[in-house]
Short mmCIF file of C-alpha atoms and ligand atoms in Angstrom, two decimals:
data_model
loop_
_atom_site.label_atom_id
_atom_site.label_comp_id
_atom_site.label_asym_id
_atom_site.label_seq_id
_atom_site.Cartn_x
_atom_site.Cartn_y
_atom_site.Cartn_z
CA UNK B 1 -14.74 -6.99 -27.78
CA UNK B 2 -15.30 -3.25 -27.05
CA UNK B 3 -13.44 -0.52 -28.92
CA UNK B 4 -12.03 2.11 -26.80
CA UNK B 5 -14.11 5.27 -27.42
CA UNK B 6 -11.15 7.99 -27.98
CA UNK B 7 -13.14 11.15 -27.76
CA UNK B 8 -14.06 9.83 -24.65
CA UNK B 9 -10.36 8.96 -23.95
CA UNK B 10 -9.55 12.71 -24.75
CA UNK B 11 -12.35 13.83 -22.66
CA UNK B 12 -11.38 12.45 -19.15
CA UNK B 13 -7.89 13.36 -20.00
CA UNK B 14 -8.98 17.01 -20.42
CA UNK B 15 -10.62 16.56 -16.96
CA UNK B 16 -14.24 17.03 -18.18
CA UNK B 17 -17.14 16.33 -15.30
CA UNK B 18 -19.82 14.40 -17.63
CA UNK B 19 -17.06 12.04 -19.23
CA UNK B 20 -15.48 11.80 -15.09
CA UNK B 21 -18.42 11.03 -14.30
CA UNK B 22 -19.19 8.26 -16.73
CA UNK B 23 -15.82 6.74 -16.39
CA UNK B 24 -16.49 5.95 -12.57
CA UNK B 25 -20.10 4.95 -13.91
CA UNK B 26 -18.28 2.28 -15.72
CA UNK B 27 -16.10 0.89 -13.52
CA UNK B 28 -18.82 0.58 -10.76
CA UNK B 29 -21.18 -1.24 -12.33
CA UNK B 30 -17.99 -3.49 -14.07
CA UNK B 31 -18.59 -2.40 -17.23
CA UNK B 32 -16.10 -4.71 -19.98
CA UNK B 33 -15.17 -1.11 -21.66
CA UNK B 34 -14.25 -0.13 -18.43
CA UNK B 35 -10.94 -2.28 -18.73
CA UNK B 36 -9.75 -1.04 -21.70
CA UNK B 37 -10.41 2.30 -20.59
CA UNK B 38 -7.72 2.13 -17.20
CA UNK B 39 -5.77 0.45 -19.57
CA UNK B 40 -5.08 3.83 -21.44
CA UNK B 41 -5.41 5.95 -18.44
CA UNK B 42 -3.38 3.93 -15.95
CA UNK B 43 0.04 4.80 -17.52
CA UNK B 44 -0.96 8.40 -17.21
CA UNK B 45 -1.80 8.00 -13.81
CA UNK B 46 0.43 7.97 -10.39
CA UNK B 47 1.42 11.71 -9.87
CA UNK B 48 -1.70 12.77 -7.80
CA UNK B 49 -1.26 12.66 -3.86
CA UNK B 50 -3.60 10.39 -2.39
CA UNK B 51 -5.46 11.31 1.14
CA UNK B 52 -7.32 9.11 2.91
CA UNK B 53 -9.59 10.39 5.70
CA UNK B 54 -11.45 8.11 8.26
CA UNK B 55 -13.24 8.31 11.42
CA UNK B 56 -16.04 7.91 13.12
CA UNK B 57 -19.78 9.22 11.96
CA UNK B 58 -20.04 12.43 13.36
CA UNK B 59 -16.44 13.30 13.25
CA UNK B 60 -17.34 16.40 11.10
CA UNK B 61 -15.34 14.35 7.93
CA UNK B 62 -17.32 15.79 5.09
CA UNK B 63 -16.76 20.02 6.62
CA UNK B 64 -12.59 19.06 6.58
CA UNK B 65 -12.65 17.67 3.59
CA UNK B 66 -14.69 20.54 2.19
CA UNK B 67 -12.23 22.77 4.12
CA UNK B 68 -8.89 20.57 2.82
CA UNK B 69 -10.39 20.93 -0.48
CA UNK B 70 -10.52 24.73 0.05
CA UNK B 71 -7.11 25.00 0.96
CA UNK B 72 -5.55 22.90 -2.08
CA UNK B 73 -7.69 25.22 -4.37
CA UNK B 74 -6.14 28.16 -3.27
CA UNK B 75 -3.09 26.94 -3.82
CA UNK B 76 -3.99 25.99 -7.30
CA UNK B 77 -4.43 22.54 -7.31
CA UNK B 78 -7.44 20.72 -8.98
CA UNK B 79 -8.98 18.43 -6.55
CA UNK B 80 -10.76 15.54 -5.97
CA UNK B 81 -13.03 13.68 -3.80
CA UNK B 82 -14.08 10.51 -3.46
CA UNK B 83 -16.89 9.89 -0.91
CA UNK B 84 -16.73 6.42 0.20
CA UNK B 85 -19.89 4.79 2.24
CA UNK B 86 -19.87 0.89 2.57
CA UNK B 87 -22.80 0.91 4.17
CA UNK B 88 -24.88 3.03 1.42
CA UNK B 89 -26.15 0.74 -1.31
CA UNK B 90 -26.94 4.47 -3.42
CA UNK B 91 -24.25 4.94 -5.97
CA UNK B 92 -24.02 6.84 -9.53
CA UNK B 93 -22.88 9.80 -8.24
CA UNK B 94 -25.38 11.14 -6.24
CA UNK B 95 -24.33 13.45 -3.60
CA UNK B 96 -25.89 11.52 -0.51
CA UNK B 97 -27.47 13.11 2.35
CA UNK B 98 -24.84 15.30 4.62
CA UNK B 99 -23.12 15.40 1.79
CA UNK B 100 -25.22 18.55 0.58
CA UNK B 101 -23.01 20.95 1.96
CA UNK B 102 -20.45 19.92 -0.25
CA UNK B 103 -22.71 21.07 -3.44
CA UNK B 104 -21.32 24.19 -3.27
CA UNK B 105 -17.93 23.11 -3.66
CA UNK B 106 -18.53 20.71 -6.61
CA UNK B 107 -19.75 23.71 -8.72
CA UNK B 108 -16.15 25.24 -8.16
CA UNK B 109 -14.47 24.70 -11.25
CA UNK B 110 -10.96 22.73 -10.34
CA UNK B 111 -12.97 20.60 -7.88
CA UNK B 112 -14.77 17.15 -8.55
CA UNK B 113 -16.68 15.38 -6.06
CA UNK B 114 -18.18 11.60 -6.77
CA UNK B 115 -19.66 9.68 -3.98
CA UNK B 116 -18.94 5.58 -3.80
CA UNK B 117 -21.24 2.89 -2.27
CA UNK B 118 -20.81 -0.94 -2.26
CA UNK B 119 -24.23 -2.23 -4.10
CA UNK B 120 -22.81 -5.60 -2.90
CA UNK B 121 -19.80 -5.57 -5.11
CA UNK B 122 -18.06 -8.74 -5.33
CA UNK B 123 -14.30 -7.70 -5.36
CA UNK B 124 -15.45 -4.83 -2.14
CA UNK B 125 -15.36 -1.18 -2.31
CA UNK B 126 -11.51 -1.05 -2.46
CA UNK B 127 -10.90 -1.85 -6.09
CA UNK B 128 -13.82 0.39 -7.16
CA UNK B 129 -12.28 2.89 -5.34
CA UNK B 130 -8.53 2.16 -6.69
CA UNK B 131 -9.98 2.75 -10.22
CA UNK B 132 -11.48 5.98 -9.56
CA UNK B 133 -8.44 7.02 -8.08
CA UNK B 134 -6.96 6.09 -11.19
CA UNK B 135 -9.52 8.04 -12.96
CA UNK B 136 -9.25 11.48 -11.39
CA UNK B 137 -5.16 11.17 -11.57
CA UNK B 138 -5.26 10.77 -14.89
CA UNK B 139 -7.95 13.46 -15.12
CA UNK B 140 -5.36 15.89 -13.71
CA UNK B 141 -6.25 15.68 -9.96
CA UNK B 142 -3.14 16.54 -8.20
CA UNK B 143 -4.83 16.28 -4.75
CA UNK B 144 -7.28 13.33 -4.31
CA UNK B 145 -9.11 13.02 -0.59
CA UNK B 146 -10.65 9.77 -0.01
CA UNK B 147 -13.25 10.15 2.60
CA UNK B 148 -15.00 6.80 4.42
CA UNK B 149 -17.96 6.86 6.01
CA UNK B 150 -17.65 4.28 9.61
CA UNK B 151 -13.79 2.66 10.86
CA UNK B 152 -14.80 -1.23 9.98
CA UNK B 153 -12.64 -3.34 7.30
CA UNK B 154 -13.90 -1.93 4.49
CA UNK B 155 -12.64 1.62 5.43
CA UNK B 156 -9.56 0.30 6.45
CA UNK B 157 -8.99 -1.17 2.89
CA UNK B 158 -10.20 1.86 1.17
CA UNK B 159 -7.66 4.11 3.52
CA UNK B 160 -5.01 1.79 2.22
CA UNK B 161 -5.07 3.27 -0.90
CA UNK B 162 -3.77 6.40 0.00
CA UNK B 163 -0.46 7.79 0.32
CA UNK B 164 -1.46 9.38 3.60
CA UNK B 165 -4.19 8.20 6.05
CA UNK B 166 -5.45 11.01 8.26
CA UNK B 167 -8.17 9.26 11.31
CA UNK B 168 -10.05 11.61 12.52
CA UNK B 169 -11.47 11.42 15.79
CA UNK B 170 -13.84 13.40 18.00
CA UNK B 171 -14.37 14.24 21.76
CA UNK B 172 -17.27 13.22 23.41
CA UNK B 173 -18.14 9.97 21.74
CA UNK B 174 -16.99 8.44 25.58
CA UNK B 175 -14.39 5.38 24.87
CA UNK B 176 -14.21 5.87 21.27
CA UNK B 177 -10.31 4.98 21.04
CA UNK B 178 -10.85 1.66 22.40
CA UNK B 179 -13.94 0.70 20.29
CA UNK B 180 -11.60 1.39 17.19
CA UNK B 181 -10.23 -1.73 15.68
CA UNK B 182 -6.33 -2.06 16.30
CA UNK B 183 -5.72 -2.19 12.25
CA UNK B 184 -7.69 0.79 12.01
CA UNK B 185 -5.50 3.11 14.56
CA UNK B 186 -2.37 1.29 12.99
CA UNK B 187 -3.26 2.40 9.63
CA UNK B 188 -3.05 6.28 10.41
CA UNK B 189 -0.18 8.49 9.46
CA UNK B 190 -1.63 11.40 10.89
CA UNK B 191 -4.32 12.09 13.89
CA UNK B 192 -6.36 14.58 14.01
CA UNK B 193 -9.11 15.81 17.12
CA UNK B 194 -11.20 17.99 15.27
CA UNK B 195 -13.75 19.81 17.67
CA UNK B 196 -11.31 20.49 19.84
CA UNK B 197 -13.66 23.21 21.29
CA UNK B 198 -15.72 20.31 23.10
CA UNK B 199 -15.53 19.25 26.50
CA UNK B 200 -13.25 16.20 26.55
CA UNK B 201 -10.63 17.21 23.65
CA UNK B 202 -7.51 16.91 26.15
CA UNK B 203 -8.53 12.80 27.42
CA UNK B 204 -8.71 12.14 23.71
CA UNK B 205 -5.28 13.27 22.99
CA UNK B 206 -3.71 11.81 26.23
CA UNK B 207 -5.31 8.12 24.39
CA UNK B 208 -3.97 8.83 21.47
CA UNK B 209 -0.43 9.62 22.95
CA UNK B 210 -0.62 6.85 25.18
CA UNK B 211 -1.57 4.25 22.42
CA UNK B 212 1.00 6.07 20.02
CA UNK B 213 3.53 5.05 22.73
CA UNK B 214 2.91 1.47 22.70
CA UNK B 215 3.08 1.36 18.68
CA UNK B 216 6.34 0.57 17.28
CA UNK B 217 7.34 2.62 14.58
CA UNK B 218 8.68 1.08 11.81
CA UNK B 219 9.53 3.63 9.03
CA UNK B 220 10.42 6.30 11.37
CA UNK B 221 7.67 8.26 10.92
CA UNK B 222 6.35 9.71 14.47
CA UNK B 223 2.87 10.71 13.61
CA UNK B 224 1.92 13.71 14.64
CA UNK B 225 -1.97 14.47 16.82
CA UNK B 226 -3.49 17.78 15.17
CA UNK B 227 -5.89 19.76 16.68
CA UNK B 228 -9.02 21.31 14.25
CA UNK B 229 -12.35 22.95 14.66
CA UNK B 230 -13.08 22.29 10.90
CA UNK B 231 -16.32 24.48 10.96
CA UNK B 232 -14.66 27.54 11.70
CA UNK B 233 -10.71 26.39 9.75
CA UNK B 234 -9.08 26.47 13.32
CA UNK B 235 -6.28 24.36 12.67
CA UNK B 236 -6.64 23.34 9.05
CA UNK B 237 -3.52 25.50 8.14
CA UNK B 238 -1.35 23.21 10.47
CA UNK B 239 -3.37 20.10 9.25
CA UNK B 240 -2.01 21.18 5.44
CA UNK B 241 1.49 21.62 6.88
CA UNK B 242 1.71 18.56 8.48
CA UNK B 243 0.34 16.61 5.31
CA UNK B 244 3.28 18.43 3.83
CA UNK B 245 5.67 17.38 6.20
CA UNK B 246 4.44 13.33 5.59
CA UNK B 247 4.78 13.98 1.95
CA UNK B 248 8.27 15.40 1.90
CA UNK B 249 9.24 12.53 4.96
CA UNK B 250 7.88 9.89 2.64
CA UNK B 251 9.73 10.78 -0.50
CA UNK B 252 13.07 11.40 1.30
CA UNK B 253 13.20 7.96 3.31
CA UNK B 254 11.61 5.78 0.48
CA UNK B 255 8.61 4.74 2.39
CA UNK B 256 6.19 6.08 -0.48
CA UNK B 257 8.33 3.57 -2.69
CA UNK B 258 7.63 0.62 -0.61
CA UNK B 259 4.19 1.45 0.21
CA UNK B 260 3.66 1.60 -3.08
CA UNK B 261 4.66 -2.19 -3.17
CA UNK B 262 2.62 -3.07 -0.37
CA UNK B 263 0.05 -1.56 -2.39
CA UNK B 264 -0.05 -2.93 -5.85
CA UNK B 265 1.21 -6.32 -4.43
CA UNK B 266 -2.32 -6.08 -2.34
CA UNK B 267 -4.43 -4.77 -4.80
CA UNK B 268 -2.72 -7.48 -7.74
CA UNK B 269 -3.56 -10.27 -5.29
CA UNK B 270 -7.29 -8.99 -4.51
CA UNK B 271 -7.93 -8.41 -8.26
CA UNK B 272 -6.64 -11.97 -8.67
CA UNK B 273 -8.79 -13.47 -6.05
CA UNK B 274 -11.62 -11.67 -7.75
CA UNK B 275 -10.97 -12.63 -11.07
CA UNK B 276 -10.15 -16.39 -10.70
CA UNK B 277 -13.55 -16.44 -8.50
CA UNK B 278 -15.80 -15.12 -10.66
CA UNK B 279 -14.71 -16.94 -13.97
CA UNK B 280 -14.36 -20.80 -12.06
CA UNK B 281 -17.69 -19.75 -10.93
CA UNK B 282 -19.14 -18.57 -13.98
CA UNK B 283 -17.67 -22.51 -15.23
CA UNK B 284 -19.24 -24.11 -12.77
CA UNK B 285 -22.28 -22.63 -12.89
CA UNK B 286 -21.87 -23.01 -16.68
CA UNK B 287 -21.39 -26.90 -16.70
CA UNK B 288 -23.78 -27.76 -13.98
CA UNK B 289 -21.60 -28.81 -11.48
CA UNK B 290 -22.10 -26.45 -8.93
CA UNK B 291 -26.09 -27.65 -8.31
CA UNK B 292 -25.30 -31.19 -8.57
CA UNK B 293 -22.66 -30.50 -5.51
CA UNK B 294 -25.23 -28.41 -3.83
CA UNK B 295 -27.78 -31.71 -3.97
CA UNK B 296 -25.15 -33.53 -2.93
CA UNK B 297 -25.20 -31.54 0.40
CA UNK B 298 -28.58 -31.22 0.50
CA UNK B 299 -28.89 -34.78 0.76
CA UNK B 300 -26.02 -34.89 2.81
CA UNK B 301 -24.03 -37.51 0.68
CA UNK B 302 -20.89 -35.61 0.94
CA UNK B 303 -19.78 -32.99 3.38
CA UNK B 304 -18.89 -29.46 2.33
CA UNK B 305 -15.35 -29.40 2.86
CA UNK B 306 -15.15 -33.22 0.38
CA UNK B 307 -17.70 -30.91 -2.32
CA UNK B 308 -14.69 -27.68 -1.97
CA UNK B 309 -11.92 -30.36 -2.38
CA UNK B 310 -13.59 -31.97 -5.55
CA UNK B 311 -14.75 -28.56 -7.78
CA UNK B 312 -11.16 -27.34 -6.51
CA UNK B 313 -9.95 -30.30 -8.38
CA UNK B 314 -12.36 -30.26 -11.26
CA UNK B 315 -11.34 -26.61 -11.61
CA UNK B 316 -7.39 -27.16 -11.64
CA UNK B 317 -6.64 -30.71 -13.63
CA UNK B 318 -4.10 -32.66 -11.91
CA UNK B 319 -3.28 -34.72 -14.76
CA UNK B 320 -0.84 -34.08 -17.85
CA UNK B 321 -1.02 -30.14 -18.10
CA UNK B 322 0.05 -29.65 -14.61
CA UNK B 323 2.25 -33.06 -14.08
CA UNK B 324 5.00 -30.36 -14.84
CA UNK B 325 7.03 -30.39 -10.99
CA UNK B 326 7.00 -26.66 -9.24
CA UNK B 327 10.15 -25.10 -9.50
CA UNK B 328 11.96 -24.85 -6.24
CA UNK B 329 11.89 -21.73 -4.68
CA UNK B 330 15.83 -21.60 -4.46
CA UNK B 331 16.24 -22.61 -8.51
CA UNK B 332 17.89 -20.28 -10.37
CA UNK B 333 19.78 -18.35 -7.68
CA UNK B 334 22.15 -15.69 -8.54
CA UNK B 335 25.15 -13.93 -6.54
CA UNK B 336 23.98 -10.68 -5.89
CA UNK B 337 26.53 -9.43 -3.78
CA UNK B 338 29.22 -9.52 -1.97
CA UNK B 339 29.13 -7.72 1.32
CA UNK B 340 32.73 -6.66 2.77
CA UNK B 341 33.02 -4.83 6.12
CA UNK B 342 35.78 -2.01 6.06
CA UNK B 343 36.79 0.23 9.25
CA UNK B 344 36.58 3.55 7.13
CA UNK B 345 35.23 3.67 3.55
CA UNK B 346 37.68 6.59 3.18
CA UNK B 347 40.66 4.35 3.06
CA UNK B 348 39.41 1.05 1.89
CA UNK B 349 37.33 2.63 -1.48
CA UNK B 350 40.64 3.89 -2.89
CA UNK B 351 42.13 0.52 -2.44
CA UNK B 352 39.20 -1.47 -4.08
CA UNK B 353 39.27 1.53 -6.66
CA UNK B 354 42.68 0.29 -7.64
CA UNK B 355 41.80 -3.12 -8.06
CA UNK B 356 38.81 -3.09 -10.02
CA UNK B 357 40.09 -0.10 -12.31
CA UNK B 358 37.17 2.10 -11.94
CA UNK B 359 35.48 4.83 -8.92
CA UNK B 360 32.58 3.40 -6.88
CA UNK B 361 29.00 3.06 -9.06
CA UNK B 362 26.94 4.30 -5.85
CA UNK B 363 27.71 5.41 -2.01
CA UNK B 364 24.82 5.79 0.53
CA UNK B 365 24.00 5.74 4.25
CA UNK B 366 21.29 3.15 4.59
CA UNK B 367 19.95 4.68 7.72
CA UNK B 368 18.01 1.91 9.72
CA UNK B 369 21.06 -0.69 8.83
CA UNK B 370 23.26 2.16 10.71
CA UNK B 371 25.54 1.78 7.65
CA UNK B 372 27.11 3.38 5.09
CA UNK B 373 28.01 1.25 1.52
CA UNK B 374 30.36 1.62 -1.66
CA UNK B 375 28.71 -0.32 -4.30
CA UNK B 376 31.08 -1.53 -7.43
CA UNK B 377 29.30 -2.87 -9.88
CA UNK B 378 31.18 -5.81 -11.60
CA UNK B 379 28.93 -7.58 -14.80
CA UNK B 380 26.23 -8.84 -13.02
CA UNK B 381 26.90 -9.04 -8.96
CA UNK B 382 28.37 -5.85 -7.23
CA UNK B 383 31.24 -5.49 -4.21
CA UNK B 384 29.87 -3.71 -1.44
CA UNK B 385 32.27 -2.28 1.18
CA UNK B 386 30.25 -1.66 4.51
CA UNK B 387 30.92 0.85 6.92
CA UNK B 388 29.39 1.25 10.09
CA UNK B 389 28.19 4.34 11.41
CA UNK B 390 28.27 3.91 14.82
CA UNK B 391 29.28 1.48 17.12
CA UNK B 392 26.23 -0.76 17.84
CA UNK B 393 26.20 -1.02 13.99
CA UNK B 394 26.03 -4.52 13.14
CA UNK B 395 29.18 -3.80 10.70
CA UNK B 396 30.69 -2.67 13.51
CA UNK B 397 29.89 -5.20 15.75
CA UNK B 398 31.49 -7.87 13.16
CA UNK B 399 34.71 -6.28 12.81
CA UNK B 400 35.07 -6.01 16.53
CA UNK B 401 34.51 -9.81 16.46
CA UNK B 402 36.62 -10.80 13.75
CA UNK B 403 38.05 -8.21 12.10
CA UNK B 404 37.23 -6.61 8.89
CA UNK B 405 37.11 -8.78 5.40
CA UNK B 406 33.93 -10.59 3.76
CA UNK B 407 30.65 -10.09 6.02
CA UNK B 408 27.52 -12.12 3.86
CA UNK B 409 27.07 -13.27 0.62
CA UNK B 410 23.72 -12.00 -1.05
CA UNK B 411 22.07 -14.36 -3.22
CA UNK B 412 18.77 -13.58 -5.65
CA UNK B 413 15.49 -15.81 -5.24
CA UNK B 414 12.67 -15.89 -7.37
CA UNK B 415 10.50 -16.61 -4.52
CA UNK B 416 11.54 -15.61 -1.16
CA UNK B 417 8.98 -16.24 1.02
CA UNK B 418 8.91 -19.74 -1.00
CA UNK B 419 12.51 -20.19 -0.41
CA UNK B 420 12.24 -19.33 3.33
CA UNK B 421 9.68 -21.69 3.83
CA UNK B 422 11.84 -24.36 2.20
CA UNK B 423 14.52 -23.49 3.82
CA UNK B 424 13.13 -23.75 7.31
CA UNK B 425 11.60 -27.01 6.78
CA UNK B 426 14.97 -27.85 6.08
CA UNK B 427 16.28 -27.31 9.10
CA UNK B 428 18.44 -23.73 7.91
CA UNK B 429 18.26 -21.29 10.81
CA UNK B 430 16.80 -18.32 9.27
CA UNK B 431 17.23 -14.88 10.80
CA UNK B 432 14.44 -13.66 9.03
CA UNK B 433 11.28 -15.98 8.91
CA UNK B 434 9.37 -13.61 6.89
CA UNK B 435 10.52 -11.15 3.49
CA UNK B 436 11.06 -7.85 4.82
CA UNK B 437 11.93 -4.37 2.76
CA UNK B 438 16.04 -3.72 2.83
CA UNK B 439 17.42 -0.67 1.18
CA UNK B 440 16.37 -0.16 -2.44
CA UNK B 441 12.54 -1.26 -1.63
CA UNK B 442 13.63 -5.02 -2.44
CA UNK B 443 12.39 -7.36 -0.33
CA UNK B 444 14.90 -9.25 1.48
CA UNK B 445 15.47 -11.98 4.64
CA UNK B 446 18.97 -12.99 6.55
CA UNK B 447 19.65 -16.69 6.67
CA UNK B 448 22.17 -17.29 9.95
CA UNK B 449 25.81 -18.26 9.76
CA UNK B 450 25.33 -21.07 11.89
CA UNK B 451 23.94 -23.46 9.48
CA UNK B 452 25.23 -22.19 6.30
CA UNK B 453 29.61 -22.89 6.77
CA UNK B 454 29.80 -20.08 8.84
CA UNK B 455 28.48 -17.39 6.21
CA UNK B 456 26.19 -14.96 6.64
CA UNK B 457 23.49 -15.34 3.85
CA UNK B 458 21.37 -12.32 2.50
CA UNK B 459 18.32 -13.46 0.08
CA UNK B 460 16.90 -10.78 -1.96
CA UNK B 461 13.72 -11.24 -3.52
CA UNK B 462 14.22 -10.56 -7.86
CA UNK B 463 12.26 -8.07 -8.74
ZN1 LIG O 1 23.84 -6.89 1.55
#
């Protein structure tokens, strides 16, 4: 087992280049001291703002993120950036070919540049990536720009790490919009045409405002088309504002919260799929199993899909250890809450105030309910009086149906999308087939009154 080297520790902490630089070292060639070194740095991670910047070659990526990098600096922030290239199979921090421009830069103090490749990584660029990220945060990098090389998969995962994805696009490449893949223009909080100065600038922004108008929105967030010539800073001041703007939107309305969620719920799973991979492999390849299947198909005896079915089972025993019955996704439910709609807060919270012997815990306006709640907090479960706030409110819609008094019951699941499942096999109509994020980040779904004794039921995910 290797020791954690705390020199070293103090080293990256104190944001020095060599010990940066060896840290990434580490975790891209999946060093085993590597692990226990994001173990001590992940905690002091998390309070850098990620920006992710993608886009066709020849978008002029590398001169705005030189520029970006610029800006932050002068407004005293340490920077850094992570050059991503999928396609590269160079790595170990070399500064890679158009990259040389940015030389200058990385000799500014305050500034660290590190370029990634693939070199046919197992787990993908993305968690490489993730763990540099983690790296520089911890390092004191307030203002991380992730930059990808093309607009395949790979970018798209990478972009996902950040807090803010700016895609970058470029007049004159003919029907570039179109040859982008739809996750790829889906991904992007922010657009920006740089080289506006070209011939071709305006049909690139009427595509982008015409596909913008097809996309549903679903945090609220309208995201705005900037305009930059980043050789000569045109437009970079507005690009800075409007990264502002995303940041300040995303802390007010929770979205960084849930992305957050998405996020480590995406990168647990892919470090999982990794993981488990590599170590039933490393037992099959251990125990011989793996080339007696592959003579097996060789000779076709058995087809591959009989070979999968039989190491899966090798793998995971289905005798004594895991005779143990799987839970049911519903076990262990718990009354969350009790939802009751009121015509005015103002005159039923006093009421409830009375009764319960104490002032409400919380009051808040979840916007995209078109609600406002009174939360009392009583041992475990919680009353919550519902108001609407206008009248296409669904509050509003139930009291103009039947009249205020109890609207749903909200129960706790383990396993939501588990207990979906089961329920719809079961015949429960289910408002919501799939989790989605309610107020407070949880995930939640809406089971319909029609099957359940007239009740409305609201399933929140524990968390
Ligand atoms: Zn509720």
């Amino acid at each position: 087992m290797p020791e954690i080297d705390h020199v070293f520790l103090e080293k990256i902490l104190a944001g020095d280049r060599r010990s940066i630089a060896q840290a990434i070292s580490a975790v891209e060639n999946r060093d085993p001291a590597a692990v226990l070194l994001l173990r001590e740095l992940f905690p002091k991670s998390g309070r850098a703002c990620v920006i992710g910047l993608t886009g066709s070659p020849g978008a002029g990526k590398s001169t705005l993120v030189e520029k970006l990098a610029e800006k932050y600096r002068r407004r005293g922030k340490r920077v850094g950036i992570l050059a991503v290239d999928p396609t590269s199979p160079y790595s170990g921090g070399a500064i890679l070919g158009d990259r040389v421009r940015m030389q200058s830069l990385s000799q500014h103090p305050g500034v660290y540049i590190r370029s990634m490749a693939t070199r046919g990584q197992m787990g993908g660029l993305a968690p490489a990536t993730q763990d540099a990220v983690t790296i520089l945060d911890a390092a004191g990098c307030e203002v991380i720009l992730i930059e990808t090389v093309g607009v395949g998969q790979d970018e798209v995962e990478v972009a996902r790490l950040a807090d803010v994805t700016v895609l970058l696009l470029v007049p004159g490449l003919g029907d570039d919009i179109q040859t982008f893949k739809a996750g790829v223009m889906e991904i992007a909080d922010l657009y920006v045409i740089n080289k506006v100065d070209r011939p071709g600038a305006e049909r690139v922004e009427q595509e982008v405002t015409a596909m913008l108008s097809l996309a549903t929105c679903s945090d609220g967030w309208q995201p705005p088309i900037l305009k930059t010539v980043a050789t000569t800073g045109q437009g970079l001041e507005e690009l800075v504002k409007a990264l502002d703007a995303f940041h300040d939107f995303s802390q007010k309305g929770g979205v960084s919260g849930r992305r957050r969620k998405d996020h480590w719920r995406s990168r647990l799973l892919d470090l999982l799929r990794q993981t488990l991979f590599e170590r039933a492999v490393a037992g099959l390849l251990e125990n011989g199993l793996l080339d007696r299947q592959v003579a097996e198909l060789v000779s076709h005896h058995k087809d591959p899909h009989q070979v999968v079915d039989e190491i899966i089972a090798a793998l995971i025993p289905s005798g004594e250890g895991s005779s143990v019955a799987s839970p049911s996704p519903t076990a262990g439910l718990k009354i969350h809450h009790l939802g009751i709609a009121v015509e005015s807060l103002g005159s039923a919270v006093p009421i409830f105030q009375k009764l319960i012997g104490k002032a409400p815990t919380a009051e808040e306006t979840v916007v995209e309910q078109k609600v406002r709640v009174a939360s009392f907090h009583l041992g475990d479960s919680c009353l919550e009086l519902l108001e609407g706030t206008s009248e296409d409110s669904p509050i509003s819609r139930f009291i103009a149906k039947r009249g205020p008094g109890i609207h749903h019951l909200a129960l706790t699941v383990p396993d939501l999308a588990g207990a979906l499942c089961m329920l719809g096999s079961d015949g429960v109509r289910l408002i919501d087939r799939e989790p989605r994020v309610g107020a407070d980040n949880q995930r939640i779904a809406f089971l319909h009154p029609s099957s359940i004794a007239g009740v409305l039921i609201e399933l929140i995910e524990e968390s």
